[in-house]
Coordinates of C-alpha atoms in Angstrom, one line a residue:
M1 CA -168.1 -138.6 -158.5
V2 CA -170.3 -138.1 -155.4
R3 CA -170.1 -134.4 -154.6
S4 CA -172.6 -134.0 -151.7
C5 CA -174.8 -135.8 -149.3
R6 CA -177.7 -135.3 -151.7
D7 CA -175.8 -136.7 -154.6
F8 CA -174.8 -139.7 -152.4
S9 CA -178.4 -140.3 -151.4
Q10 CA -179.7 -140.2 -155.0
A11 CA -176.9 -142.4 -156.3
L12 CA -177.5 -145.0 -153.7
A13 CA -181.3 -144.9 -154.2
Q14 CA -180.8 -145.5 -157.9
Y15 CA -178.5 -148.4 -157.1
V16 CA -181.0 -149.9 -154.7
F17 CA -183.9 -149.7 -157.2
R18 CA -181.8 -151.0 -160.0
S19 CA -180.8 -153.9 -157.8
F20 CA -184.5 -154.6 -157.2
A21 CA -185.2 -154.6 -160.9
L22 CA -182.4 -157.1 -161.4
G23 CA -183.7 -159.4 -158.7
R24 CA -180.9 -158.7 -156.2
L25 CA -183.4 -157.3 -153.6
R26 CA -186.4 -159.3 -152.7
T27 CA -189.1 -156.8 -152.0
L28 CA -189.9 -153.2 -153.0
P29 CA -190.7 -152.2 -149.3
D30 CA -187.1 -152.9 -148.5
C31 CA -186.0 -150.5 -151.2
L32 CA -188.5 -147.9 -150.0
A33 CA -187.2 -148.3 -146.4
V34 CA -183.7 -147.6 -147.6
S35 CA -184.9 -144.5 -149.5
V36 CA -186.7 -143.1 -146.4
I37 CA -183.7 -143.7 -144.2
L38 CA -181.4 -142.0 -146.8
D39 CA -183.4 -138.8 -147.0
P40 CA -181.1 -136.2 -148.6
E41 CA -181.7 -133.7 -145.8
D42 CA -180.5 -136.1 -143.1
V43 CA -177.6 -138.0 -144.8
A44 CA -174.1 -137.2 -143.5
A45 CA -171.7 -139.4 -145.5
L46 CA -168.8 -140.8 -143.6
H47 CA -169.7 -138.7 -140.5
L48 CA -168.1 -139.9 -137.3
E49 CA -167.7 -138.7 -133.8
T50 CA -165.7 -140.1 -130.9
F51 CA -166.5 -140.3 -127.2
Q52 CA -165.0 -141.6 -124.0
L53 CA -167.0 -142.0 -120.8
S54 CA -165.0 -141.3 -117.6
N55 CA -164.6 -144.3 -115.3
D56 CA -163.2 -142.1 -112.4
P57 CA -164.8 -143.2 -109.1
L58 CA -164.6 -139.6 -107.9
L59 CA -166.2 -138.2 -111.1
V60 CA -169.1 -136.5 -109.2
D61 CA -166.9 -134.9 -106.5
K62 CA -164.4 -133.6 -109.1
V63 CA -167.0 -132.1 -111.4
R64 CA -168.6 -130.3 -108.5
D65 CA -165.2 -129.1 -107.2
I66 CA -164.0 -127.7 -110.5
V67 CA -167.3 -126.2 -111.6
G68 CA -167.6 -124.7 -108.2
L69 CA -164.3 -122.9 -108.8
Y70 CA -165.6 -121.6 -112.1
L71 CA -168.9 -120.3 -110.9
N72 CA -167.9 -119.2 -107.4
P73 CA -164.1 -118.5 -107.4
P74 CA -162.5 -118.0 -104.0
H75 CA -161.7 -114.6 -102.6
H76 CA -158.1 -113.3 -102.5
A77 CA -157.0 -116.1 -104.7
I78 CA -156.3 -116.8 -108.4
V79 CA -157.6 -119.8 -110.3
L80 CA -155.4 -121.1 -113.1
C81 CA -156.2 -123.8 -115.6
V82 CA -152.9 -125.5 -116.5
D83 CA -152.0 -128.0 -119.2
E84 CA -149.5 -128.6 -122.0
K85 CA -150.0 -129.0 -125.7
S86 CA -147.3 -131.5 -126.7
Q87 CA -145.7 -132.4 -130.0
I88 CA -146.8 -129.2 -131.9
Q89 CA -145.3 -129.7 -135.4
A90 CA -143.5 -126.9 -137.3
L91 CA -144.9 -127.5 -140.8
S92 CA -144.2 -125.5 -143.9
R93 CA -146.4 -125.7 -147.0
T94 CA -144.6 -126.7 -150.2
Q95 CA -146.1 -123.5 -151.9
P96 CA -147.1 -120.1 -150.5
I97 CA -150.6 -119.9 -148.8
L98 CA -153.1 -118.0 -150.9
P99 CA -154.9 -115.5 -148.6
M100 CA -158.6 -115.2 -148.3
L101 CA -160.3 -112.8 -150.8
P102 CA -163.9 -111.7 -151.3
G103 CA -165.8 -114.7 -152.4
Q104 CA -162.8 -117.0 -152.1
V105 CA -161.6 -119.0 -149.0
E106 CA -158.0 -119.3 -148.0
R107 CA -156.2 -121.9 -150.0
R108 CA -153.1 -124.0 -149.3
T109 CA -151.3 -127.0 -150.7
H110 CA -152.2 -130.4 -149.2
D111 CA -148.6 -131.4 -148.7
Y112 CA -146.1 -130.0 -146.3
Q113 CA -142.6 -130.5 -144.8
R114 CA -141.9 -131.2 -141.2
H115 CA -139.2 -129.2 -139.3
G116 CA -139.5 -130.6 -135.8
T117 CA -141.8 -130.2 -132.8
T118 CA -142.2 -128.2 -129.6
S119 CA -144.4 -128.4 -126.5
R120 CA -146.3 -125.5 -125.1
F121 CA -147.2 -125.1 -121.4
A122 CA -150.0 -122.7 -120.6
A123 CA -151.8 -121.4 -117.5
L124 CA -155.2 -119.6 -118.1
D125 CA -156.4 -117.1 -115.5
I126 CA -160.2 -117.8 -115.5
A127 CA -161.0 -114.3 -114.1
T128 CA -159.2 -112.2 -116.7
G129 CA -158.5 -114.6 -119.6
S130 CA -154.8 -113.8 -119.6
V131 CA -152.3 -116.6 -120.3
I132 CA -148.9 -117.5 -118.9
G133 CA -147.0 -119.6 -121.5
K134 CA -143.7 -121.1 -122.3
C135 CA -142.3 -123.5 -124.9
W136 CA -139.9 -126.4 -124.3
P137 CA -138.6 -129.2 -126.5
H138 CA -140.1 -131.8 -124.1
H139 CA -143.0 -132.0 -121.6
R140 CA -141.5 -133.9 -118.7
A141 CA -141.6 -133.3 -115.0
V142 CA -138.5 -131.2 -115.3
E143 CA -140.1 -128.8 -117.7
F144 CA -143.3 -128.8 -115.7
R145 CA -141.4 -127.8 -112.5
K146 CA -139.8 -125.0 -114.4
F147 CA -143.2 -123.8 -115.6
L148 CA -144.6 -123.9 -112.0
A149 CA -141.7 -121.7 -111.0
R150 CA -142.6 -119.3 -113.8
I151 CA -146.2 -119.2 -112.6
D152 CA -145.0 -118.6 -109.0
R153 CA -143.0 -115.6 -110.2
A154 CA -145.9 -114.2 -112.1
V155 CA -148.6 -114.5 -109.4
P156 CA -148.5 -111.9 -106.6
A157 CA -147.1 -113.5 -103.4
D158 CA -150.1 -112.6 -101.3
L159 CA -152.6 -114.6 -103.4
A160 CA -153.5 -118.2 -102.9
V161 CA -153.3 -120.3 -106.1
H162 CA -155.8 -122.9 -107.3
L163 CA -154.6 -125.0 -110.2
V164 CA -156.9 -127.1 -112.4
L165 CA -154.9 -130.0 -113.8
D166 CA -155.6 -133.2 -115.7
N167 CA -154.3 -136.6 -114.6
Y168 CA -151.1 -136.7 -116.8
A169 CA -148.3 -138.6 -115.0
T170 CA -146.0 -135.5 -115.3
H171 CA -148.3 -133.6 -112.8
K172 CA -147.9 -136.3 -110.1
T173 CA -144.2 -137.3 -110.0
K174 CA -142.3 -137.3 -106.8
E175 CA -140.4 -134.2 -107.9
I176 CA -143.6 -132.3 -108.5
R177 CA -145.2 -133.4 -105.2
K178 CA -142.1 -132.2 -103.4
W179 CA -142.3 -128.8 -105.1
F180 CA -145.9 -128.3 -104.0
L181 CA -144.9 -129.3 -100.4
H182 CA -142.5 -126.3 -100.4
H183 CA -145.2 -124.0 -101.9
P184 CA -148.2 -124.4 -99.6
R185 CA -150.2 -121.6 -101.2
Y186 CA -151.1 -124.0 -104.0
T187 CA -154.2 -126.1 -104.1
L188 CA -154.6 -128.7 -106.8
H189 CA -157.9 -129.7 -108.5
F190 CA -157.7 -132.7 -110.8
T191 CA -160.2 -133.3 -113.6
P192 CA -161.8 -136.7 -113.8
T193 CA -160.1 -139.2 -116.1
H194 CA -161.0 -138.7 -119.8
S195 CA -162.6 -135.3 -119.0
S196 CA -160.1 -132.7 -120.3
W197 CA -163.1 -130.8 -121.6
L198 CA -163.5 -129.6 -118.0
N199 CA -160.3 -127.7 -118.1
Q200 CA -160.8 -124.3 -119.7
V201 CA -157.3 -124.0 -121.0
E202 CA -158.1 -126.7 -123.5
R203 CA -160.5 -124.3 -125.1
W204 CA -157.7 -121.7 -125.3
F205 CA -155.5 -124.3 -126.9
A206 CA -158.2 -124.8 -129.6
L207 CA -158.1 -121.1 -130.3
L208 CA -154.3 -121.3 -130.6
S209 CA -154.5 -124.1 -133.1
Q210 CA -157.3 -122.6 -135.2
R211 CA -156.0 -119.0 -135.4
Q212 CA -152.2 -119.4 -135.4
I213 CA -150.8 -122.9 -135.8
K214 CA -153.0 -124.3 -138.6
R215 CA -153.2 -120.9 -140.3
G216 CA -149.4 -120.5 -140.6
S217 CA -146.4 -122.0 -142.4
H218 CA -143.4 -122.4 -140.1
Y219 CA -140.0 -123.3 -141.5
S220 CA -138.3 -124.1 -138.1
V221 CA -139.2 -124.8 -134.5
R222 CA -137.8 -121.4 -133.5
E223 CA -140.2 -119.7 -136.0
L224 CA -143.1 -121.8 -134.6
Q225 CA -142.3 -120.8 -131.0
A226 CA -142.0 -117.2 -132.0
A227 CA -145.4 -117.3 -133.7
I228 CA -147.0 -118.9 -130.6
S229 CA -145.4 -116.3 -128.3
E230 CA -146.7 -113.5 -130.5
F231 CA -150.2 -115.0 -130.4
I232 CA -150.0 -115.0 -126.5
A233 CA -148.7 -111.4 -126.4
V234 CA -151.5 -110.1 -128.7
H235 CA -154.1 -112.2 -126.7
N236 CA -152.9 -110.7 -123.4
L237 CA -153.3 -107.1 -124.7
Q238 CA -157.0 -107.5 -124.6
P239 CA -157.8 -110.8 -122.8
K240 CA -161.3 -112.1 -122.5
P241 CA -162.3 -114.8 -120.0
F242 CA -164.5 -117.7 -121.0
V243 CA -167.9 -117.6 -119.5
W244 CA -168.8 -120.9 -117.8
T245 CA -172.6 -121.3 -117.7
K246 CA -173.4 -125.0 -116.9
S247 CA -173.9 -126.0 -113.3
A248 CA -172.4 -129.3 -112.0
D249 CA -175.9 -130.7 -111.7
A250 CA -176.6 -130.0 -115.4
I251 CA -173.3 -131.6 -116.5
L252 CA -173.8 -134.7 -114.3
S253 CA -177.4 -135.1 -115.6
S254 CA -176.1 -134.9 -119.2
I255 CA -173.4 -137.5 -118.5
G256 CA -176.0 -139.7 -116.8
R257 CA -178.4 -139.5 -119.8
F258 CA -175.6 -140.3 -122.3
A259 CA -174.3 -143.2 -120.1
S260 CA -177.9 -144.6 -119.9
R261 CA -178.3 -144.5 -123.7
T262 CA -174.9 -146.1 -124.2
L263 CA -175.8 -149.0 -121.8
A264 CA -179.1 -149.4 -123.6
V265 CA -177.4 -149.8 -127.0
H266 CA -174.9 -152.3 -125.6
S267 CA -177.7 -154.3 -123.9
S268 CA -179.8 -154.5 -127.1
N269 CA -176.7 -155.6 -129.1
N270 CA -175.9 -158.3 -126.6
M271 CA -179.4 -159.8 -126.6

């Protein structure tokens, strides 16, 4: 059984040289080349990452707009990053989770039972790090309008409100557009397509998953919702905002370099 990248590299190198001895490979340099490429310090077996370049024609304008909000927030206004985490599963492990001990990581069974799903709406205040949240069974325009009303009650009436949103269809329905027309203090800032990483609330959702949802065992949707609400309550006792450091120019330059490398790879493959 291959237990590590080093074991994998050594096993494959042995196979290559054995194949050469049996005449399956033609030249020894081919074997040596494989050995160099599969240096034990560099091999990452079955390592894979995904990516998605934005094709939004307003990419540059939207990046500058949102990053400008983060680095230079407007006066007498609040900036909220809003999104929903849908289909959160209430999962219970088939056996009790064994807690972390000195010298031993937390352990849990690989199998689980499903008990339903819920959707969590959240609005992150970029200035304070506090979160407004609410769970609903669905994440339709009806629920989003209710969440907007919840935000409206929580934010002081004398403040302008800037919302950072993604391009999910729920955020742009006729019902939602009508709601915003009746609430003129709101200004919307949409992220480019395939660029949810630009919305700070996504980072907070990652914390929610890492520290609460994945670490727990929930036997009902109600229990899951209670655990999420408790996480938000504890978080809001001592909230800490995320510190945005990259400028819009730095982000756009990074995207440009990655796009150039991607085009170069495709061009060489098509030759």
